[in-house]
Amino acid sequence: MEDSKRKDAIEQFYLKYGFSTRCLHAGEKVGQPKSKAHTNAIFQTSTFVFDSAEEGAELFAQKKEGFIYTRMGNPTVMVAESKMNALEGRDLKLADPENVRISSLIYASGMAATSGLSFALLHPGDTLLRGEVLYGSTDHFFVNVLPKFGVKTVIVNTGKLEEVEKSIKANPAAKMIFLETPTNPLLELTDIAEVCKIVKRVSPECVVAVDNTFATPYLQQPLTLGADVVMHSTTKYLSGHGTIVGGALITRHDKIKDALYGTMKDVGGCPSPFDCWLLNLGIKTLPIRMDRHCASAMVVAEYLEKHPKISKVFYPGLKSFPQYELAKKQMKGFGGMISFDLKGGYKAATTLLNHVHVISLAVSLGCVDSLIQHPASMTHASMSPEARAHSGITDGLVRLSVGIEEPEDILKDLEDALKLC
Ligand SMILES: *Cc1c(COP(=O)(O)O)cnc(C)c1O
């Protein structure tokens, strides 16, 4: 077992390297101090053996560092934590290595991360400000679960800075603001740096949490832009191969990390070591996958924008996208997600979905291969028709997660299916 000083020193060592190098090497030595294996082993174990009764007592009393039980820590999970520290928090840490501590916790799912964050930070009577458009289950959790614990939630359109200002002024005691950018499925953006400034000016203690799943740390780093917590569904781009369901939280505050750790210990939501091993493997290729996702999505978006059967394409990289300038300012690339509206409505959308061959008809996103789905009848089916209409999720809207196949094969697949729409 590493002591935390050695772990910190190893993490520190890799900070000087570029993003791709950190994806490959950060954390690897943390999880496997003694082995000479080139790749990390999977510590698929629920518990750890103590050398003596006295050692067990010392570990429980936190007089000694070491692994006890996998819900409270595991070497394979620790590799993933170190990688996320190095990817999301590197610039902050590098600017002030003595005083900044970045911590990550890995979860069994993105929802375990979001619920863990909420259970750790919110108490009965607290107010949570939440983005208007959020991932479906995040929305359900805030609407259906948190009120059971006496937490009041207030919806705010975080894409409009004047609304954020109005909302935080009306709720100056709000404990947290949780937002997603780009949003699902219409890719609306929130100016993270500006939201942080506005919120902190009124209420310095209000925690700004950003779901960074769609962008990944390769394209956008909310902590560097002023956020307190970053949340990920590692199910998507970070693991990248559609093999796991997982989540992560990254924070720059020890107090928040301690609260998260305590909650995981007592509530659960810890990940499987094998899933973390797959996550660690996926992260190694994140930058080259994202470059390809971004480049191919641009080609596909431009093609769809010119197609006569499509009325509108939502992609932050298109000049026609209302927040194109914000995307350029805040993100290193425009991502791999596209939504588009078919003129033929529901019938055309389902025809398209039923006639693609390279692209898989499935929800989820951020896979190496392309996935297509119909938000109104699938991911966003539980919203009321009025709420969907208000959010711009029409019956003709299709969401495409552009994979890393040959871009011309994706285009041909769409072209052939669109002929039937
Ligand atoms: C998938 C997803 C989640 C939920 O994550 P799970 O891993 O499925 O629990 C949360 N936010 C966004 C943006 C997602 O895409």
Short mmCIF file of C-alpha atoms and ligand atoms in Angstrom, two decimals:
data_model
loop_
_atom_site.label_atom_id
_atom_site.label_comp_id
_atom_site.label_asym_id
_atom_site.label_seq_id
_atom_site.Cartn_x
_atom_site.Cartn_y
_atom_site.Cartn_z
CA MET A 1 0.00 0.00 0.00
CA GLU A 2 1.13 3.52 -0.79
CA ASP A 3 1.17 6.06 1.91
CA SER A 4 -0.57 9.21 0.77
CA LYS A 5 2.72 11.15 0.57
CA ARG A 6 4.03 8.71 -2.02
CA LYS A 7 0.71 8.87 -3.89
CA ASP A 8 0.89 12.69 -3.87
CA ALA A 9 4.50 12.61 -5.08
CA ILE A 10 3.61 10.29 -7.96
CA GLU A 11 0.63 12.43 -8.90
CA GLN A 12 2.79 15.53 -8.72
CA PHE A 13 5.41 13.99 -11.00
CA TYR A 14 2.99 13.55 -13.90
CA LEU A 15 1.53 17.05 -13.72
CA LYS A 16 4.33 18.48 -15.84
CA TYR A 17 3.35 16.30 -18.79
CA GLY A 18 0.79 17.02 -21.50
CA PHE A 19 -2.79 15.76 -21.53
CA SER A 20 -2.26 12.56 -23.54
CA THR A 21 0.76 11.56 -21.48
CA ARG A 22 -1.23 12.06 -18.30
CA CYS A 23 -4.08 9.94 -19.71
CA LEU A 24 -1.60 7.12 -20.26
CA HIS A 25 0.65 7.31 -17.23
CA ALA A 26 -1.04 9.22 -14.40
CA GLY A 27 -2.11 6.95 -11.57
CA GLU A 28 -0.62 3.78 -13.02
CA LYS A 29 2.20 3.54 -10.46
CA VAL A 30 -0.12 4.60 -7.66
CA GLY A 31 -2.14 1.42 -7.89
CA GLN A 32 0.70 -1.05 -8.17
CA PRO A 33 3.67 -0.14 -6.01
CA LYS A 34 5.54 -3.43 -5.91
CA SER A 35 4.68 -5.33 -9.06
CA LYS A 36 6.86 -5.04 -12.14
CA ALA A 37 3.95 -5.80 -14.46
CA HIS A 38 3.79 -3.31 -17.31
CA THR A 39 0.03 -2.93 -17.06
CA ASN A 40 -1.93 -2.71 -13.86
CA ALA A 41 -3.53 -5.77 -12.29
CA ILE A 42 -7.19 -5.88 -11.31
CA PHE A 43 -7.54 -6.07 -7.56
CA GLN A 44 -10.88 -7.86 -7.71
CA THR A 45 -11.24 -8.31 -3.98
CA SER A 46 -13.82 -7.22 -1.46
CA THR A 47 -11.52 -7.22 1.55
CA PHE A 48 -7.83 -6.93 2.51
CA VAL A 49 -5.83 -9.04 4.94
CA PHE A 50 -4.30 -7.42 8.05
CA ASP A 51 -0.81 -8.47 9.20
CA SER A 52 -2.04 -8.61 12.79
CA ALA A 53 -4.98 -7.76 15.01
CA GLU A 54 -3.06 -4.66 16.07
CA GLU A 55 -2.65 -3.53 12.45
CA GLY A 56 -6.37 -3.97 11.83
CA ALA A 57 -7.12 -1.78 14.84
CA GLU A 58 -4.62 0.85 13.66
CA LEU A 59 -6.16 0.93 10.19
CA PHE A 60 -9.65 1.39 11.61
CA ALA A 61 -8.38 4.11 13.97
CA GLN A 62 -6.78 5.81 10.94
CA LYS A 63 -3.41 5.70 12.70
CA LYS A 64 -2.05 3.82 9.72
CA GLU A 65 -2.85 4.01 6.03
CA GLY A 66 -3.93 0.93 4.13
CA PHE A 67 -6.79 -0.80 2.44
CA ILE A 68 -9.51 -2.34 4.59
CA TYR A 69 -12.53 -3.07 2.43
CA THR A 70 -13.26 -2.14 -1.20
CA ARG A 71 -16.16 0.22 -0.43
CA MET A 72 -13.59 2.28 1.50
CA GLY A 73 -10.79 2.07 -1.06
CA ASN A 74 -9.12 -0.30 -3.53
CA PRO A 75 -5.86 -0.06 -5.52
CA THR A 76 -7.55 -0.39 -8.94
CA VAL A 77 -10.08 2.27 -7.99
CA MET A 78 -7.23 4.47 -6.78
CA VAL A 79 -5.62 4.44 -10.24
CA ALA A 80 -8.84 5.86 -11.69
CA GLU A 81 -8.99 8.50 -8.93
CA SER A 82 -5.43 9.60 -9.66
CA LYS A 83 -6.13 9.76 -13.39
CA MET A 84 -9.18 11.97 -12.85
CA ASN A 85 -7.16 14.24 -10.52
CA ALA A 86 -4.52 14.62 -13.22
CA LEU A 87 -7.04 15.32 -15.98
CA GLU A 88 -9.55 17.67 -14.37
CA GLY A 89 -7.41 19.48 -11.81
CA ARG A 90 -3.95 19.67 -13.30
CA ASP A 91 -3.82 23.39 -14.17
CA LEU A 92 -5.06 24.44 -10.73
CA LYS A 93 -2.62 22.12 -9.01
CA LEU A 94 0.30 23.21 -11.15
CA ALA A 95 -0.40 26.88 -10.42
CA ASP A 96 -0.26 26.32 -6.66
CA PRO A 97 1.08 22.83 -5.87
CA GLU A 98 1.53 23.47 -2.14
CA ASN A 99 -1.99 24.65 -1.40
CA VAL A 100 -4.25 23.04 -3.98
CA ARG A 101 -5.41 19.48 -3.39
CA ILE A 102 -7.53 17.83 -6.04
CA SER A 103 -9.47 14.74 -5.01
CA SER A 104 -11.60 12.31 -6.97
CA LEU A 105 -14.07 9.62 -6.02
CA ILE A 106 -15.13 6.96 -8.50
CA TYR A 107 -18.71 5.65 -8.38
CA ALA A 108 -20.75 2.68 -9.59
CA SER A 109 -22.65 4.98 -11.99
CA GLY A 110 -23.05 8.62 -12.90
CA MET A 111 -26.26 8.65 -10.89
CA ALA A 112 -24.44 7.26 -7.84
CA ALA A 113 -22.06 10.21 -8.19
CA THR A 114 -24.85 12.79 -8.45
CA SER A 115 -26.85 11.27 -5.60
CA GLY A 116 -23.67 10.86 -3.50
CA LEU A 117 -22.87 14.54 -4.04
CA SER A 118 -26.38 15.59 -3.05
CA PHE A 119 -26.55 13.36 0.03
CA ALA A 120 -23.13 14.59 1.13
CA LEU A 121 -23.80 18.32 0.81
CA LEU A 122 -27.54 18.92 1.21
CA HIS A 123 -29.59 18.91 4.41
CA PRO A 124 -33.32 19.27 5.11
CA GLY A 125 -34.35 22.87 4.50
CA ASP A 126 -31.52 23.52 2.02
CA THR A 127 -32.09 24.91 -1.45
CA LEU A 128 -30.53 23.48 -4.60
CA LEU A 129 -30.45 25.50 -7.81
CA ARG A 130 -30.49 23.18 -10.81
CA GLY A 131 -30.17 23.68 -14.53
CA GLU A 132 -33.39 23.60 -16.51
CA VAL A 133 -32.27 20.90 -18.93
CA LEU A 134 -30.52 17.99 -17.24
CA TYR A 135 -29.92 14.33 -17.98
CA GLY A 136 -33.25 12.50 -17.46
CA SER A 137 -32.40 10.59 -14.28
CA THR A 138 -30.65 13.62 -12.79
CA ASP A 139 -33.87 15.54 -13.34
CA HIS A 140 -35.92 12.72 -11.76
CA PHE A 141 -33.55 12.50 -8.79
CA PHE A 142 -33.88 16.24 -8.11
CA VAL A 143 -37.66 16.23 -8.67
CA ASN A 144 -38.66 12.93 -7.02
CA VAL A 145 -35.98 11.97 -4.50
CA LEU A 146 -34.45 15.10 -2.95
CA PRO A 147 -37.81 16.54 -1.81
CA LYS A 148 -38.27 13.38 0.31
CA PHE A 149 -35.28 14.59 2.32
CA GLY A 150 -36.62 18.12 2.67
CA VAL A 151 -34.42 19.71 0.00
CA LYS A 152 -36.05 22.43 -2.07
CA THR A 153 -35.02 22.60 -5.71
CA VAL A 154 -35.28 25.67 -7.92
CA ILE A 155 -35.01 25.43 -11.69
CA VAL A 156 -32.81 27.99 -13.41
CA ASN A 157 -31.95 28.38 -17.07
CA THR A 158 -28.19 28.50 -16.61
CA GLY A 159 -27.69 29.31 -20.29
CA LYS A 160 -29.00 32.81 -19.50
CA LEU A 161 -26.67 34.65 -17.13
CA GLU A 162 -29.32 37.19 -16.10
CA GLU A 163 -31.51 34.28 -14.94
CA VAL A 164 -28.63 32.86 -12.89
CA GLU A 165 -28.14 36.25 -11.25
CA LYS A 166 -31.85 36.60 -10.52
CA SER A 167 -32.03 33.09 -9.10
CA ILE A 168 -29.02 33.31 -6.78
CA LYS A 169 -30.16 36.73 -5.52
CA ALA A 170 -33.60 35.29 -4.78
CA ASN A 171 -31.99 32.27 -3.06
CA PRO A 172 -28.80 33.61 -1.47
CA ALA A 173 -28.66 30.68 0.97
CA ALA A 174 -28.67 28.09 -1.84
CA LYS A 175 -26.14 25.37 -0.97
CA MET A 176 -25.37 24.22 -4.51
CA ILE A 177 -25.99 24.96 -8.16
CA PHE A 178 -25.84 21.91 -10.42
CA LEU A 179 -25.63 22.35 -14.16
CA GLU A 180 -24.79 20.48 -17.34
CA THR A 181 -22.96 21.88 -20.38
CA PRO A 182 -23.40 20.95 -23.21
CA THR A 183 -26.90 19.73 -22.37
CA ASN A 184 -28.66 16.62 -23.55
CA PRO A 185 -30.00 16.46 -26.25
CA LEU A 186 -29.90 20.02 -27.65
CA LEU A 187 -26.28 20.80 -26.73
CA GLU A 188 -27.13 24.12 -25.08
CA LEU A 189 -24.14 25.68 -23.35
CA THR A 190 -23.64 27.46 -20.05
CA ASP A 191 -20.79 29.91 -19.58
CA ILE A 192 -19.15 28.15 -16.62
CA ALA A 193 -16.70 30.94 -15.73
CA GLU A 194 -19.41 33.61 -15.74
CA VAL A 195 -21.85 31.47 -13.72
CA CYS A 196 -19.13 30.88 -11.11
CA LYS A 197 -18.42 34.62 -10.88
CA ILE A 198 -22.09 35.56 -10.56
CA VAL A 199 -22.86 32.87 -7.98
CA LYS A 200 -19.75 33.47 -5.86
CA ARG A 201 -20.29 37.23 -5.84
CA VAL A 202 -23.67 36.78 -4.16
CA SER A 203 -22.93 33.62 -2.20
CA PRO A 204 -19.26 32.57 -1.88
CA GLU A 205 -20.24 29.36 -0.08
CA CYS A 206 -22.60 28.10 -2.79
CA VAL A 207 -21.03 25.04 -4.42
CA VAL A 208 -20.93 25.12 -8.23
CA ALA A 209 -21.14 21.57 -9.63
CA VAL A 210 -20.84 20.84 -13.35
CA ASP A 211 -21.77 17.63 -15.16
CA ASN A 212 -18.88 17.44 -17.64
CA THR A 213 -19.93 14.14 -19.26
CA PHE A 214 -20.57 15.43 -22.79
CA ALA A 215 -17.37 17.50 -23.01
CA THR A 216 -14.87 15.34 -21.05
CA PRO A 217 -11.79 16.92 -19.42
CA TYR A 218 -10.09 16.84 -22.82
CA LEU A 219 -12.44 19.51 -24.16
CA GLN A 220 -13.47 21.41 -21.04
CA GLN A 221 -12.19 21.73 -17.48
CA PRO A 222 -14.80 23.25 -15.16
CA LEU A 223 -12.51 23.37 -12.07
CA THR A 224 -10.09 25.61 -13.96
CA LEU A 225 -13.06 27.82 -14.90
CA GLY A 226 -14.00 28.25 -11.22
CA ALA A 227 -16.32 25.33 -10.44
CA ASP A 228 -16.03 23.49 -7.12
CA VAL A 229 -17.06 20.01 -8.23
CA VAL A 230 -17.03 18.17 -11.55
CA MET A 231 -19.31 15.21 -12.13
CA HIS A 232 -18.92 12.55 -14.84
CA SER A 233 -20.81 9.59 -16.11
CA THR A 234 -17.69 7.56 -16.94
CA THR A 235 -20.05 5.23 -18.80
CA LYS A 236 -19.66 7.56 -21.78
CA TYR A 237 -16.51 9.02 -23.34
CA LEU A 238 -14.14 8.41 -20.43
CA SER A 239 -14.43 4.62 -20.58
CA GLY A 240 -15.34 5.01 -24.24
CA HIS A 241 -16.13 1.45 -25.28
CA GLY A 242 -19.61 0.95 -23.88
CA THR A 243 -18.40 -1.73 -21.49
CA ILE A 244 -19.21 -0.22 -18.09
CA VAL A 245 -21.61 1.96 -16.15
CA GLY A 246 -19.66 4.29 -13.89
CA GLY A 247 -19.34 7.77 -12.44
CA ALA A 248 -16.85 10.19 -10.91
CA LEU A 249 -16.70 13.34 -8.81
CA ILE A 250 -13.66 15.59 -8.73
CA THR A 251 -13.27 18.49 -6.29
CA ARG A 252 -10.69 20.99 -5.14
CA HIS A 253 -12.04 21.20 -1.59
CA ASP A 254 -10.91 18.79 1.15
CA LYS A 255 -14.12 19.47 3.06
CA ILE A 256 -16.25 18.34 0.13
CA LYS A 257 -14.02 15.32 -0.48
CA ASP A 258 -14.33 14.25 3.16
CA ALA A 259 -18.12 14.60 3.01
CA LEU A 260 -18.23 12.58 -0.23
CA TYR A 261 -16.00 9.86 1.19
CA GLY A 262 -18.09 9.60 4.35
CA THR A 263 -21.24 9.33 2.28
CA MET A 264 -19.81 6.64 0.03
CA LYS A 265 -18.74 4.67 3.09
CA ASP A 266 -22.19 4.87 4.66
CA VAL A 267 -24.49 5.03 1.62
CA GLY A 268 -22.56 2.98 -0.94
CA GLY A 269 -22.31 3.54 -4.66
CA CYS A 270 -18.71 2.33 -4.83
CA PRO A 271 -17.48 0.96 -8.17
CA SER A 272 -16.34 -2.53 -9.10
CA PRO A 273 -12.53 -2.84 -9.41
CA PHE A 274 -12.95 -4.55 -12.80
CA ASP A 275 -15.02 -1.62 -14.08
CA CYS A 276 -12.33 0.78 -12.86
CA TRP A 277 -9.73 -1.29 -14.70
CA LEU A 278 -11.75 -0.91 -17.91
CA LEU A 279 -12.13 2.80 -17.18
CA ASN A 280 -8.37 3.17 -16.70
CA LEU A 281 -7.80 1.44 -20.02
CA GLY A 282 -10.38 3.62 -21.77
CA ILE A 283 -8.91 6.88 -20.43
CA LYS A 284 -5.56 6.05 -22.07
CA THR A 285 -7.03 6.66 -25.52
CA LEU A 286 -9.41 9.50 -24.59
CA PRO A 287 -7.57 12.27 -26.48
CA ILE A 288 -7.21 10.43 -29.80
CA ARG A 289 -10.77 9.18 -29.60
CA MET A 290 -12.07 12.69 -28.85
CA ASP A 291 -10.10 14.21 -31.73
CA ARG A 292 -11.73 11.72 -34.08
CA HIS A 293 -15.22 12.13 -32.53
CA CYS A 294 -14.92 15.92 -32.94
CA ALA A 295 -13.60 15.80 -36.51
CA SER A 296 -16.20 13.29 -37.69
CA ALA A 297 -19.08 15.04 -35.90
CA MET A 298 -18.16 18.26 -37.71
CA VAL A 299 -18.30 16.50 -41.09
CA VAL A 300 -21.61 14.82 -40.24
CA ALA A 301 -23.15 18.04 -38.86
CA GLU A 302 -22.21 19.98 -42.00
CA TYR A 303 -23.67 17.22 -44.17
CA LEU A 304 -26.94 17.10 -42.19
CA GLU A 305 -27.27 20.89 -42.21
CA LYS A 306 -27.45 20.84 -46.02
CA HIS A 307 -29.85 17.89 -46.21
CA PRO A 308 -33.30 18.83 -47.58
CA LYS A 309 -35.15 16.49 -45.19
CA ILE A 310 -33.65 18.09 -42.10
CA SER A 311 -34.92 21.38 -40.74
CA LYS A 312 -32.37 22.03 -38.03
CA VAL A 313 -29.05 20.69 -36.77
CA PHE A 314 -27.81 21.28 -33.23
CA TYR A 315 -24.01 21.10 -33.02
CA PRO A 316 -21.85 23.64 -31.15
CA GLY A 317 -19.27 23.62 -33.97
CA LEU A 318 -21.66 24.96 -36.62
CA LYS A 319 -21.54 28.69 -37.28
CA SER A 320 -25.36 28.59 -37.22
CA PHE A 321 -25.29 27.37 -33.60
CA PRO A 322 -26.44 30.29 -31.41
CA GLN A 323 -23.67 29.71 -28.85
CA TYR A 324 -20.87 28.99 -31.31
CA GLU A 325 -18.71 31.78 -29.86
CA LEU A 326 -19.15 30.50 -26.30
CA ALA A 327 -18.26 26.99 -27.47
CA LYS A 328 -15.04 28.34 -28.99
CA LYS A 329 -14.20 30.25 -25.81
CA GLN A 330 -14.96 27.50 -23.33
CA MET A 331 -14.22 24.24 -25.13
CA LYS A 332 -11.14 22.93 -26.87
CA GLY A 333 -13.33 21.15 -29.45
CA PHE A 334 -17.03 20.81 -30.15
CA GLY A 335 -17.57 17.19 -29.12
CA GLY A 336 -19.11 14.16 -30.77
CA MET A 337 -22.82 14.71 -30.08
CA ILE A 338 -25.27 16.00 -32.69
CA SER A 339 -29.04 16.38 -32.60
CA PHE A 340 -31.15 17.11 -35.67
CA ASP A 341 -34.76 17.70 -36.48
CA LEU A 342 -36.40 15.80 -39.33
CA LYS A 343 -39.08 17.65 -41.28
CA GLY A 344 -41.13 14.45 -41.42
CA GLY A 345 -41.56 14.32 -37.60
CA TYR A 346 -41.99 11.08 -35.67
CA LYS A 347 -42.51 8.89 -38.74
CA ALA A 348 -39.36 10.12 -40.46
CA ALA A 349 -37.33 9.80 -37.25
CA THR A 350 -38.36 6.19 -36.65
CA THR A 351 -37.79 5.33 -40.33
CA LEU A 352 -34.26 6.68 -40.06
CA LEU A 353 -33.59 4.74 -36.85
CA ASN A 354 -34.93 1.52 -38.38
CA HIS A 355 -32.75 1.72 -41.48
CA VAL A 356 -29.24 2.45 -40.26
CA HIS A 357 -26.74 -0.42 -40.37
CA VAL A 358 -23.36 0.96 -39.31
CA ILE A 359 -24.90 3.11 -36.59
CA SER A 360 -26.45 1.17 -33.69
CA LEU A 361 -29.96 1.98 -32.50
CA ALA A 362 -29.29 2.43 -28.79
CA VAL A 363 -29.33 5.02 -26.04
CA SER A 364 -26.13 6.03 -24.22
CA LEU A 365 -23.33 7.90 -25.95
CA GLY A 366 -19.60 8.45 -26.12
CA CYS A 367 -18.88 4.97 -27.47
CA VAL A 368 -16.21 4.22 -30.04
CA ASP A 369 -19.01 3.28 -32.42
CA SER A 370 -21.93 5.48 -33.48
CA LEU A 371 -25.23 5.32 -31.58
CA ILE A 372 -28.55 6.84 -32.60
CA GLN A 373 -31.75 7.33 -30.57
CA HIS A 374 -35.04 9.23 -30.51
CA PRO A 375 -35.23 11.48 -27.39
CA ALA A 376 -39.02 12.08 -27.44
CA SER A 377 -39.86 8.35 -27.24
CA MET A 378 -36.73 7.14 -25.43
CA THR A 379 -34.41 9.19 -23.17
CA HIS A 380 -36.89 12.04 -22.70
CA ALA A 381 -40.15 10.03 -22.89
CA SER A 382 -40.95 10.59 -19.23
CA MET A 383 -41.13 14.37 -19.70
CA SER A 384 -44.62 15.74 -20.33
CA PRO A 385 -45.30 16.67 -23.98
CA GLU A 386 -45.56 20.31 -22.85
CA ALA A 387 -42.18 20.19 -21.10
CA ARG A 388 -40.64 18.57 -24.17
CA ALA A 389 -42.12 21.23 -26.44
CA HIS A 390 -40.84 23.94 -24.07
CA SER A 391 -37.34 22.42 -24.20
CA GLY A 392 -37.41 22.11 -28.00
CA ILE A 393 -37.44 18.29 -28.01
CA THR A 394 -39.73 17.70 -30.99
CA ASP A 395 -41.05 14.37 -32.30
CA GLY A 396 -38.71 14.69 -35.28
CA LEU A 397 -35.60 15.14 -33.17
CA VAL A 398 -32.89 12.48 -33.41
CA ARG A 399 -29.72 12.33 -31.31
CA LEU A 400 -26.56 10.92 -32.80
CA SER A 401 -23.39 10.01 -30.91
CA VAL A 402 -20.82 10.09 -33.69
CA GLY A 403 -18.34 7.23 -33.39
CA ILE A 404 -14.85 6.75 -34.75
CA GLU A 405 -15.81 4.67 -37.81
CA GLU A 406 -14.68 5.99 -41.20
CA PRO A 407 -16.65 9.25 -41.45
CA GLU A 408 -17.73 8.44 -45.02
CA ASP A 409 -19.32 5.20 -43.79
CA ILE A 410 -21.36 7.13 -41.22
CA LEU A 411 -22.42 9.59 -43.93
CA LYS A 412 -23.37 6.80 -46.34
CA ASP A 413 -25.39 5.03 -43.63
CA LEU A 414 -27.32 8.24 -42.91
CA GLU A 415 -27.71 9.09 -46.59
CA ASP A 416 -29.19 5.69 -47.46
CA ALA A 417 -31.59 5.72 -44.52
CA LEU A 418 -32.62 9.37 -45.11
CA LYS A 419 -33.70 8.45 -48.66
CA LEU A 420 -36.52 6.43 -47.05
CA CYS A 421 -37.63 9.18 -44.63
C1 LIG B 1 -25.38 9.06 -18.74
C2 LIG B 1 -25.39 10.38 -18.09
C3 LIG B 1 -25.61 10.53 -16.70
C4 LIG B 1 -25.92 9.36 -15.80
O1 LIG B 1 -24.86 8.49 -15.72
P1 LIG B 1 -25.01 6.89 -15.52
O2 LIG B 1 -23.61 6.44 -15.62
O3 LIG B 1 -25.89 6.37 -16.62
O4 LIG B 1 -25.61 6.68 -14.18
C5 LIG B 1 -25.55 11.80 -16.17
N1 LIG B 1 -25.31 12.89 -16.95
C6 LIG B 1 -25.13 12.79 -18.28
C7 LIG B 1 -24.88 14.02 -19.07
C8 LIG B 1 -25.16 11.54 -18.89
O5 LIG B 1 -24.99 11.45 -20.21
#
